[in-house]
Amino acid sequence: MSVARAEKPKTGSSPVDYAKAPINAKLKPEQKLGFLADMLRIRRFEQASLKLYQQGKMGGFLHLYIGQESVAVGTLALMGDNDHAITAYRDHGHALVVGMSMNECMAELLGKATGCSKGKGGSMHFFAPDKNFWGGHGIVAGQTPLGLGIAFALKYKGLKGCCLSYLGDGAVNQGVFHESLNLAALWDIPVVYIIENNQYSMGTSLARSSAIKSCLAERAAGYDMDWDIVNGENLYEVRAKTWEAMQRAHEKSQPTVLEIDTYRYYGHSVADANAKKYRKPEEIEFYKQNHDPITLWENRLKEEGIADDAVIKKIDDEAKRETAAAVQFAEDSPFPELQDIFDDIYQEVDMGTEAGKTGRHFFND
Amino acid sequence: MSVARAEKPKTGSSPVDYAKAPINAKLKPEQKLGFLADMLRIRRFEQASLKLYQQGKMGGFLHLYIGQESVAVGTLALMGDNDHAITAYRDHGHALVVGMSMNECMAELLGKATGCSKGKGGSMHFFAPDKNFWGGHGIVAGQTPLGLGIAFALKYKGLKGCCLSYLGDGAVNQGVFHESLNLAALWDIPVVYIIENNQYSMGTSLARSSAIKSCLAERAAGYDMDWDIVNGENLYEVRAKTWEAMQRAHEKSQPTVLEIDTYRYYGHSVADANAKKYRKPEEIEFYKQNHDPITLWENRLKEEGIADDAVIKKIDDEAKRETAAAVQFAEDSPFPELQDIFDDIYQEVDMGTEAGKTGRHFFND
Amino acid sequence: MPVITYRQALNQAFAEEIERDENVFLMGEEVAEYNGAYKVTEGLWKRFGDKRVIDTPISEAGFIGLGVGAAMMGLRPVMELMFWSFAYVAYDQIINNAGCVRYMSGGLINCPLVIRGPANGGTNVGATHSHTPENFLANTPGLKVVSPATPYDAKGLMKSAIRDNDPVCVMENTLLYGDQGEVPEGDYIIPIGVADVKREGTDVSLIAHGRAVLTALAAAHRLSEEFNISAEVVDLRSIRPLDEQTILDSVRKTHRAVLVDENKPFCGVSSQIASMIQEHAFDDLDAPVQRVCSLDAPAIYSPPIEIQQLPTADRVIQKVLAVCN
Amino acid sequence: MPVITYRQALNQAFAEEIERDENVFLMGEEVAEYNGAYKVTEGLWKRFGDKRVIDTPISEAGFIGLGVGAAMMGLRPVMELMFWSFAYVAYDQIINNAGCVRYMSGGLINCPLVIRGPANGGTNVGATHSHTPENFLANTPGLKVVSPATPYDAKGLMKSAIRDNDPVCVMENTLLYGDQGEVPEGDYIIPIGVADVKREGTDVSLIAHGRAVLTALAAAHRLSEEFNISAEVVDLRSIRPLDEQTILDSVRKTHRAVLVDENKPFCGVSSQIASMIQEHAFDDLDAPVQRVCSLDAPAIYSPPIEIQQLPTADRVIQKVLAVCN
Ligand SMILES: Cc1ncc(C[n+]2csc(CCOP(=O)(O)OP(=O)(O)O)c2C)c(N)n1
Ligand SMILES: Cc1ncc(C[n+]2csc(CCOP(=O)(O)OP(=O)(O)O)c2C)c(N)n1
Ligand SMILES: [Mg+2]
Ligand SMILES: [Mg+2]
């Protein structure tokens, strides 16, 4: 089913040339090259992290985003000062696009004290509140009401912004997402839910996990909420439709559900031994050959005469250099100390306030 | 808004004469009189229970069904041997229609050992598995996946039946209901969800609790599931549309969501001090005058020449007599003993099996 | 000092904190237009309007999660669960999001959230509506849990909870809402993590939280009247952080402890207290620490029986007599 | 006896029970076509087909609730939670429906349901994925909870759980799935509610459940080698019902107890055991009951640190030395 869909993406055949959409038309060449750079940074970062994982330098899960880069880049690059973002555990791409450094991210993967979460969160839990990025969450769909709350806070404070809240195609079947949709529509909360539909939840294809009419996003219709479906391999389309939703949030304080079709090349996590059992290797190859978002964007840049192979290579080399430096930084960084385990639990304790000193907070002897 | 809706019920204006639907056409006069009898039994039972509550003979909550009688009678009377039912805490009507005795129900309300749940469940927790009735559940929407499981079991066992699973208009916003809808549609489970839309969840009107397109049931469309909306004051329409859904379950093992418009005359529970604050007294009066399911059915029976005032009075007198006897029975019955508290927790313990005797099960000293 | 109800004391705390801090808002089912299922928020919606007092659909996971997200952004949501029993449909949001987000972000985030509502048996609302999850909540490093027994403590602890920069669970009690007590007008707080000796005594320490404190006080009164036994009553007030010092000081003075706890026994709060006392005051104990909990069954409906399911003064007295002979 | 893994032992239990009783089926995320996230159900879908081994969407509340409803109808669902941590999105279904429906129906209904999956830290999956809720589950009268530490116990307890007429929560452990041990082929059961003395000793009782039993055994070994201390290791195996007799017999023999428990300390299982021991064996104790729990913080990711967050043999030994001097 997924290959079938892939052969003619729902909206790929659309006559609209999204490049002409205002949000794209005004793009400067450097910006377009920047998108390429970010997609390449994600891919190189993750390829390096995969090596480290295979070398046994990481624990727990490693969920690779490779194949989906155009979604994070196409959507998050649209964020303004009052726009925020939150996602699930497949969060490396989002983290890098919002501006987190490869160093802090790679160090986090190795569980180092220099990591973005001081080695306490790991791959699934990257955060950068200073960059309006709220994680990085491990419980499927658990982040969806948080995104609602972030957007609620923007409205409460009278700020014109929104929260881009990402979830997977499997996550739509968690009840809390539906509760969030009803609340968002009922109260006109400026949240934009972005379903990154990579067609599988672990080893389960969309068809085996979800009863749908035309698509997952259409469930929003039951809440009288706007929704749209997006061809994720087309960076211009991703930007145009996401911006439309963000405008709706900014101007009318209304929510949207977007479903962006995409595909992951690797297993659900690196531990996924079945990555090529629940889907045919040919399917994966097919996507790499015909739907790779980076290749497609490179070709587009060439067509537009913005980049040639040399320029692209230069950008890629820079991504590789940055990655190598991050690996070095992470490897050289120290692990947390055992006593660090008790920091970052209660802010009042961390700050040494009166409240933090009153009564026993931890029950070790 | 609710009055507005009430003035022209969504489907009341429908030209269809549901009396001609096969499931109704074949009804014998005694059966039609039986429906009246059941509606009157519910009303008299609950009026008596209200008195007892006001006399302080009851604890906890008492959620009256008065005004909604046509829903329980119109739907549950269709149950065959392999059809089952489960509902929420507003369960007296359902209990009486499936054949539970007024005695065991009234005794339960008074917390007596002779109650259907031995005084352990109270008003919200009437059960009669021998009559395919699975309760009586206090957590909003918590029963919705149980109804799914009951229907799943029917399919698993190869029985041609369904589970009528009731919930309120406020309950649709609990996530577990949506998880249940997806599972029901994905796996073709013969469950019929019946939303008893009495337009309020406690003091919250539908408009303040739910973002909808045309109605709540329409949310089923997002799961590619059949749905319909029903005018609950018309017993024939309730029966016709419910039977259609049951047929779909029986013949195609497919689920349905029905939304039945109805109205409750009393507060959310008897403890609801605001029953006439969040809605105008005129609204309640309007319903009693123009939409009372019992009056409307009585008129219909008269039109059809099946009953006159004398017949109706006889039926009502019988309901009152049965109610009075039940009150007497309940009052005369003993309370449970304190040690009964520890029965009915583990079946293995109750049965005195080996498993029930092994290890400490209860941690009182 | 004015005498008001526990309910009014909470209401004052909300009103004062809403006025004090524009980031404070109340949210929950029926808290606004309906004035609260138990009238705890009475008049606040009229007074402060739609922005500060907000009715929700029946979507606990959704709106508690919303509160966590809003708190991460610096707001101070005060979320009502009509019953704490309903926390179980929002449990993931409470434990994993409110409780863990600070840790998983390495301290980049804090969550100044209050989740509050009644957690008690004894009102014949049945097993599903009578849960007392303070033991579970307090098991979670990252959450704080308080349980006021009096109007005075209710107002002071609620104000501390709202000003606290970490998530605080406030366990109220529908059986206490109508209780009267002296409560100062205006601002005062009771620090979280400080127990209160509600009655001084020398022969035995009765240690309790929430409504069980009143049961302990009733037992203490009868113990002195009828048995000439001087019982000290320690009100934990806060479960996490816990004032172990006050507990241990009391036990080292009386050498005997009877814990009164409306939790179910297995891993109830009193199991932690008993375990702690025997560990740190072993040589001071003249008798084993005793526990009086709710009888170990789901909450029964039958009114005359359920009242005996909760700890009673009689059961407390029996235990005390057993350890004081 | 054949030596197989804990994972294979469970797999055998499922296969044998599926064959024995047509009402038994397995359901959960990735249990069928994927063979289980941790391969515990490997080969069962191929062997028994779609009816008996069923993949679900990510809807724990929905499918656990479905299991409860199906169990009420007489089926024997064996529901997998990929991690017990995910129970928190289905908590209401587990506590209120599986746990209370029999009581609220006055015994008209019983619920022969098994809910199973791993509940452990130590695998660097972070705070939200490392919960060990056996203490909470066992707090609920109506639920049973078992926690096998060895392949032999895993198969025997799982078969008992599936045949039990009440809901049973089986707490497995991803760190144990690969452990090898002797397991008889074919049918045998281990009754729920019977502890097992995994090592005899005279000087101190180490009482544990799940993986902590192995930690206790490692500590016991070193205690005898390095310190000439004879430690007895009691494996609870079942948390509720609880074999208090075996615990007390051991403590009355050794006069000292150190409890090893991967729960977080506050109201962890060991708090209940400690409280129970001091209550019933007060005069037999030569030292306070000691507890070794997970360090009281959310599970940290950093691999070299998290391994120290769980109870270690070193920490057990320190406690033992402290009470055995
Ligand atoms: C509540 C819950 N259930 C199950 C899991 C285990 N799990 C983690 S990711 C995943 C699949 C999610 O798939 P999808 O939502 O499509 O996101 P993707 O991995 O494709 O990005 C599952 C089952 C979890 N983390 N949380
Ligand atoms: C999870 C949960 N949240 C809140 C409640 C409290 N409560 C009981 S009934 C009710 C209103 C439900 O309204 P609706 O679903 O329309 O059913 P109705 O009472 O109208 O029959 C509420 C909020 C509950 N029992 N369970
Ligand atoms: Mg996916
Ligand atoms: Mg309603």
XYZ file of N, CA and C in Angstrom, chain A residues 12 41 56 96 122 172 214 274 287 319:
30
model
N 1.438 15.098 -4.914
C 2.601 15.375 -5.772
C 2.150 15.786 -7.159
N 23.205 18.554 7.281
C 23.704 18.507 8.667
C 22.976 17.400 9.443
N 28.870 0.831 20.329
C 28.516 0.612 21.726
C 28.746 1.809 22.617
N 18.400 20.232 15.471
C 19.437 20.916 14.693
C 18.854 22.095 13.921
N 19.145 11.807 26.924
C 19.480 10.930 25.815
C 18.796 11.338 24.519
N -1.382 9.090 16.299
C -2.748 9.632 16.187
C -3.769 8.738 16.907
N -9.898 9.323 4.029
C -8.907 9.572 2.966
C -7.507 9.646 3.560
N 13.993 -5.757 12.515
C 13.074 -6.173 11.448
C 12.891 -5.138 10.354
N 12.270 4.469 -2.394
C 12.219 5.818 -1.816
C 13.546 6.532 -1.941
N 29.188 20.190 6.491
C 28.337 19.405 7.399
C 29.142 18.257 8.001
